[in-house]
Backbone as JSON Lines, residues from 0, in Angstrom:
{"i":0,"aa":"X","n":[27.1,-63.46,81.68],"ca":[26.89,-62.7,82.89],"c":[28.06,-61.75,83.16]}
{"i":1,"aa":"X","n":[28.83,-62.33,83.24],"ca":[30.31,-61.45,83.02],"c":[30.34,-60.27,81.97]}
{"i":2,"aa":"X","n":[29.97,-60.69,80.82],"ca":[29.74,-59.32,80.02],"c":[28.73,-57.94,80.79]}
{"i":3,"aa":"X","n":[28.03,-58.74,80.88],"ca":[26.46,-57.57,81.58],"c":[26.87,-57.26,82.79]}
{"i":4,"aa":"X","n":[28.13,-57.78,83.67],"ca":[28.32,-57.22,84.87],"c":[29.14,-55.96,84.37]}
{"i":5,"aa":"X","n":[30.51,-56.24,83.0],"ca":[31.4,-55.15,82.58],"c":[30.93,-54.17,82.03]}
{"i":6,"aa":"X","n":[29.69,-54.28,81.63],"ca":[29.3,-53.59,80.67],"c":[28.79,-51.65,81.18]}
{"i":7,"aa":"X","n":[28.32,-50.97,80.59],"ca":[28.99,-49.44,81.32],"c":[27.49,-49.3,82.01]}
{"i":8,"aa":"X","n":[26.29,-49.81,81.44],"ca":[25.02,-50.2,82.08],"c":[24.7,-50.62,83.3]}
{"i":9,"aa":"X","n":[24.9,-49.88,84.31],"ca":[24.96,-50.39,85.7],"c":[23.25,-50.29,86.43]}
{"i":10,"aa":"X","n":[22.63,-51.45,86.43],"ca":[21.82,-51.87,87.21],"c":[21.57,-52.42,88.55]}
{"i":11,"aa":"X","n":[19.97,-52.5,88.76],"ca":[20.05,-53.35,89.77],"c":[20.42,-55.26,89.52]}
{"i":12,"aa":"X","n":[20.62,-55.67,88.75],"ca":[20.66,-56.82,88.45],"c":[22.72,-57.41,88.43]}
{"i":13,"aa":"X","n":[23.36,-56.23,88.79],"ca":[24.64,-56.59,88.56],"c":[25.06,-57.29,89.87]}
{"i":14,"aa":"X","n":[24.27,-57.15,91.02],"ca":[24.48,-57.65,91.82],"c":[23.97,-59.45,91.89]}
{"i":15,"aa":"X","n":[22.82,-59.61,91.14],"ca":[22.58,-61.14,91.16],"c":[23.65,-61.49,89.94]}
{"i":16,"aa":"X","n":[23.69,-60.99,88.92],"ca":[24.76,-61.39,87.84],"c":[26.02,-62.0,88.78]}
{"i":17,"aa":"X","n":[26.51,-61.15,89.57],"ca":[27.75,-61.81,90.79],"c":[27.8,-62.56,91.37]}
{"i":18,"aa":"X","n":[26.64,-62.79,91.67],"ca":[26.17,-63.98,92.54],"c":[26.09,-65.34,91.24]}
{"i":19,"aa":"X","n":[25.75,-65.27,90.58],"ca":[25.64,-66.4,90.07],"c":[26.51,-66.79,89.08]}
{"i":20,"aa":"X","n":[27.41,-65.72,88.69],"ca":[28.88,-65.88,88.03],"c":[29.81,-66.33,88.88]}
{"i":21,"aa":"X","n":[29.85,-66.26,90.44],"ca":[30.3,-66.88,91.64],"c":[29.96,-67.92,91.93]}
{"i":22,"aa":"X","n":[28.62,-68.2,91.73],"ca":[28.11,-69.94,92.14],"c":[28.39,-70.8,90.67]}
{"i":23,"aa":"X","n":[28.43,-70.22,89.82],"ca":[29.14,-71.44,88.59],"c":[30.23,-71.51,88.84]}
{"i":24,"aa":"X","n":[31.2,-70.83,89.69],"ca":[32.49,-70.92,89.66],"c":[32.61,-71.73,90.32]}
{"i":25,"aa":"X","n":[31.83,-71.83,91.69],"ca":[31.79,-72.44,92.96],"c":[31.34,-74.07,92.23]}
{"i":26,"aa":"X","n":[30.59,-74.05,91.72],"ca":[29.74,-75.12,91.33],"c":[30.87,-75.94,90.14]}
{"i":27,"aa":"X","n":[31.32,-75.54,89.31],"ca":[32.73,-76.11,88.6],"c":[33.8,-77.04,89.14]}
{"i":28,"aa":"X","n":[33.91,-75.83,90.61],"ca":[35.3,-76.26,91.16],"c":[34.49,-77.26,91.79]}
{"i":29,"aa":"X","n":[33.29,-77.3,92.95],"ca":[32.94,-78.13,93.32],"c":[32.82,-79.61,92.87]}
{"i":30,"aa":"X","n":[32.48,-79.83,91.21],"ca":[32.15,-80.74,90.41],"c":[33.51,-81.9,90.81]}
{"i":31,"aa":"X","n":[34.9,-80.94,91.01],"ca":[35.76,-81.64,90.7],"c":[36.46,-81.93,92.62]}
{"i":32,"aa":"X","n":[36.02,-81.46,93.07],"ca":[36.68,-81.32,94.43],"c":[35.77,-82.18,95.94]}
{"i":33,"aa":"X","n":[34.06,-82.38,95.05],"ca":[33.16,-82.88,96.02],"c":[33.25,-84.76,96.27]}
{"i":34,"aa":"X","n":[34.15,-85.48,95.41],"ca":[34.41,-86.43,96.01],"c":[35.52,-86.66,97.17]}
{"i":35,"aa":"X","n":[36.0,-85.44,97.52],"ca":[36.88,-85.5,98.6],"c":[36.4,-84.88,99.82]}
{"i":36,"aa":"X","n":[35.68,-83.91,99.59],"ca":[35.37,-82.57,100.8],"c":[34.26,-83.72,101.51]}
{"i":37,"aa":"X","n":[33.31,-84.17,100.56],"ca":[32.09,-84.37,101.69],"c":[32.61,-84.96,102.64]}
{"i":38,"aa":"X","n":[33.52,-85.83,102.68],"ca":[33.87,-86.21,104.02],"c":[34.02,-85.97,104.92]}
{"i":39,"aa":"X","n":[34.77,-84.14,104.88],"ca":[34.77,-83.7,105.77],"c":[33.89,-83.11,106.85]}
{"i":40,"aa":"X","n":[34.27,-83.62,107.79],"ca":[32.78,-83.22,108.77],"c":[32.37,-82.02,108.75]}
{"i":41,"aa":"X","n":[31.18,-81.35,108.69],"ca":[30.36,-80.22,108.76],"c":[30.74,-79.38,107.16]}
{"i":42,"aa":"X","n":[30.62,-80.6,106.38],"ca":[30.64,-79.54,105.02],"c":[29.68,-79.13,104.37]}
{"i":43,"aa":"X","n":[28.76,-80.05,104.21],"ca":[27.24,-79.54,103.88],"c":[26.72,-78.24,104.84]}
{"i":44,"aa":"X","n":[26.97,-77.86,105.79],"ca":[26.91,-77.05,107.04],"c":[27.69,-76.18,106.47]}
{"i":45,"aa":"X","n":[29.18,-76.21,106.0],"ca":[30.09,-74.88,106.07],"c":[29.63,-74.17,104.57]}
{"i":46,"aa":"X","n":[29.24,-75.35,103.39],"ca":[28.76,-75.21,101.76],"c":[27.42,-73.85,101.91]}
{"i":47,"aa":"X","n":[26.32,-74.55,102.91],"ca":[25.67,-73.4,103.28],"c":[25.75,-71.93,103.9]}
{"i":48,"aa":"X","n":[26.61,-72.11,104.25],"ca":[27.1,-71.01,105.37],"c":[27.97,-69.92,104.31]}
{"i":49,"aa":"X","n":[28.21,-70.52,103.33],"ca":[29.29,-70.22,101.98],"c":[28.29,-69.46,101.2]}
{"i":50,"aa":"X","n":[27.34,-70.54,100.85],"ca":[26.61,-69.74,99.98],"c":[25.39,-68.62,100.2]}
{"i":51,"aa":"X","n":[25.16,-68.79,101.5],"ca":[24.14,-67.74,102.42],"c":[25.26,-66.31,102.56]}
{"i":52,"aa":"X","n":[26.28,-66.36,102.69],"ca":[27.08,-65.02,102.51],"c":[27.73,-64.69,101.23]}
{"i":53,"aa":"X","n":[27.22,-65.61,100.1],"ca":[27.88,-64.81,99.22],"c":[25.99,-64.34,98.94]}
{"i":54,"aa":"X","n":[25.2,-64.71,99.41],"ca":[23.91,-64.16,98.77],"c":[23.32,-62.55,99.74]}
{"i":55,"aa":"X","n":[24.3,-62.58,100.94],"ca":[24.32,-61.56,101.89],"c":[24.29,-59.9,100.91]}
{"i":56,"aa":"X","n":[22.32,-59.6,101.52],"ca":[22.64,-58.45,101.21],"c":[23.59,-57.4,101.38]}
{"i":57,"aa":"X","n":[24.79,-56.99,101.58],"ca":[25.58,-56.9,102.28],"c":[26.73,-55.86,100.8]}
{"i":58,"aa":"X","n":[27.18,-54.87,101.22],"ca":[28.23,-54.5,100.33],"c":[29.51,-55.56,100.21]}
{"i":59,"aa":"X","n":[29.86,-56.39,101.5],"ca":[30.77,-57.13,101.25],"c":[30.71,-58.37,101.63]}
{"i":60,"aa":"X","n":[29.37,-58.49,100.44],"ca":[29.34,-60.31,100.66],"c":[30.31,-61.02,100.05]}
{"i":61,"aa":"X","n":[29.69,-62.62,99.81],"ca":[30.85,-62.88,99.51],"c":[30.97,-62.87,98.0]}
{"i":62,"aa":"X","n":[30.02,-62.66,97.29],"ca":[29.96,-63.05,95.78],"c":[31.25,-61.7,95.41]}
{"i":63,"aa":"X","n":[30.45,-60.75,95.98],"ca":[31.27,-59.05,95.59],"c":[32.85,-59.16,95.49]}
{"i":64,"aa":"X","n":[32.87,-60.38,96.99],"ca":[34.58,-60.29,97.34],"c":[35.02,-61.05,96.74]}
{"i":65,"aa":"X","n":[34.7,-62.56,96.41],"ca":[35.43,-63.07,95.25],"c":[35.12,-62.52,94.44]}
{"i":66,"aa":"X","n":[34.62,-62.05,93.32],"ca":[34.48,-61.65,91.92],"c":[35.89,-60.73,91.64]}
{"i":67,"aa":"X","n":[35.52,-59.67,93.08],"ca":[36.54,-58.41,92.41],"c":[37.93,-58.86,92.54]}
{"i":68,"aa":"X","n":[38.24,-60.01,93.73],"ca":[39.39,-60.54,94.04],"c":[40.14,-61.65,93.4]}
{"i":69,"aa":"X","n":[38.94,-62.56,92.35],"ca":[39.52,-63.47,91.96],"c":[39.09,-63.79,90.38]}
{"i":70,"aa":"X","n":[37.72,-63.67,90.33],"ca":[37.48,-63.82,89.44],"c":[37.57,-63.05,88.19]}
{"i":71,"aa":"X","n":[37.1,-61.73,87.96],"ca":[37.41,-60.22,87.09],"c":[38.64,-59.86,87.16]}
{"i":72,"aa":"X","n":[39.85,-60.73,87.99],"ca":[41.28,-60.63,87.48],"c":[41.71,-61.41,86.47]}
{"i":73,"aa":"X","n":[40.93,-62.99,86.89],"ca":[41.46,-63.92,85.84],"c":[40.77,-63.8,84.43]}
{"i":74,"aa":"X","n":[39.15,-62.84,84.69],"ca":[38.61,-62.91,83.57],"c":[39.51,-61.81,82.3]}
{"i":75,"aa":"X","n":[39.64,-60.67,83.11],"ca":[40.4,-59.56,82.49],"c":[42.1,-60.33,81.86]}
{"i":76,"aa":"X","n":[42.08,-60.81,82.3],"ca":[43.64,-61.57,82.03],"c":[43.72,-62.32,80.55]}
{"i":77,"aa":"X","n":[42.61,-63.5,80.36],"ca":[42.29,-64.02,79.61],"c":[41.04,-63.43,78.5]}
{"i":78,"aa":"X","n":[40.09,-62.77,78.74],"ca":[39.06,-62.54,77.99],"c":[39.36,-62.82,76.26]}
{"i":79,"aa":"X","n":[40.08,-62.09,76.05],"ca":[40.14,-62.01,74.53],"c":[40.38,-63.68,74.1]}
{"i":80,"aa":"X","n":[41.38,-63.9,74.51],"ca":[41.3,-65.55,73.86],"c":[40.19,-66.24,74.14]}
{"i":81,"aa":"X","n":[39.06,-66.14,75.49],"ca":[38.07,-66.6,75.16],"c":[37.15,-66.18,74.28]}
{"i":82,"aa":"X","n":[37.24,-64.5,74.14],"ca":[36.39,-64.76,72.76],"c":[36.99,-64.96,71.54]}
{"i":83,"aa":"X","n":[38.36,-65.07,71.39],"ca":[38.61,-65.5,70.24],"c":[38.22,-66.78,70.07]}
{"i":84,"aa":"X","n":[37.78,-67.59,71.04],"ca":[37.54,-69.19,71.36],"c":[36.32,-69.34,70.49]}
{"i":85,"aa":"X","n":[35.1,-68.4,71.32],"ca":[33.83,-68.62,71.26],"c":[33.84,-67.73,69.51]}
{"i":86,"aa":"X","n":[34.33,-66.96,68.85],"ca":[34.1,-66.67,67.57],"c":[34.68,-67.86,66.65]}
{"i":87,"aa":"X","n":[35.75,-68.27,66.9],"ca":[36.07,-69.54,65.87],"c":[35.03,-70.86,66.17]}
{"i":88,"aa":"X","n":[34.79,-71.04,67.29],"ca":[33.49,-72.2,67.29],"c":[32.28,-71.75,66.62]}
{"i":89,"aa":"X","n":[31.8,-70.59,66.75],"ca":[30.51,-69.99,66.35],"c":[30.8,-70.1,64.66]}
{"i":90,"aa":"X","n":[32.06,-69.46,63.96],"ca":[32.38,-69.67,62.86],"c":[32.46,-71.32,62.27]}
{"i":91,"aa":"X","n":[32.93,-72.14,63.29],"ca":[33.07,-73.38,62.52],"c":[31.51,-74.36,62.64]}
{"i":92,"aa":"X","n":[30.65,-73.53,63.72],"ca":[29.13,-74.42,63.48],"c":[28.46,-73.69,62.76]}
């Protein structure tokens, strides 16, 4: 998804690509962070409220604002070693 968002092909679809390159992110960190949060009161409540504005038609929802702010820095930072990652696995299966 990340590729097809960089890529010079600008569609209507770059906007769900964000959105859901944002909710795996969300959904990752969550994996590792949701035996602590649910406790907190009104999190299922705030989780929605999270993910209803990053789905906000909106120029500055939230998917748009993390991506450009957090995510497409760390991706640009690292990219190449991940694909150097994903070509030596592809080579060794």
């Amino acid at each position: 998804s990340i590729k097809a968002i960089e890529s010079s092909n600008k569609e209507d679809d770059t906007m769900w690509l964000t959105y859901w390159v944002v909710y795996g992110v969300f959904c990752i960190a969550e994996s590792f962070s949701d035996i602590f949060l649910y406790w907190f009161p009104c999190y299922y409540a705030g989780k929605c409220l999270f993910l209803l504005w990053c789905m906000a038609p909106v120029p500055w929802n939230g998917s748009q604002v993390l991506y450009h702010s957090v995510i497409r820095p760390c991706f640009l930072k690292h990219h190449e070693a991940v694909d150097n990652m994903m070509s030596d696995i592809s080579t060794k299966a």
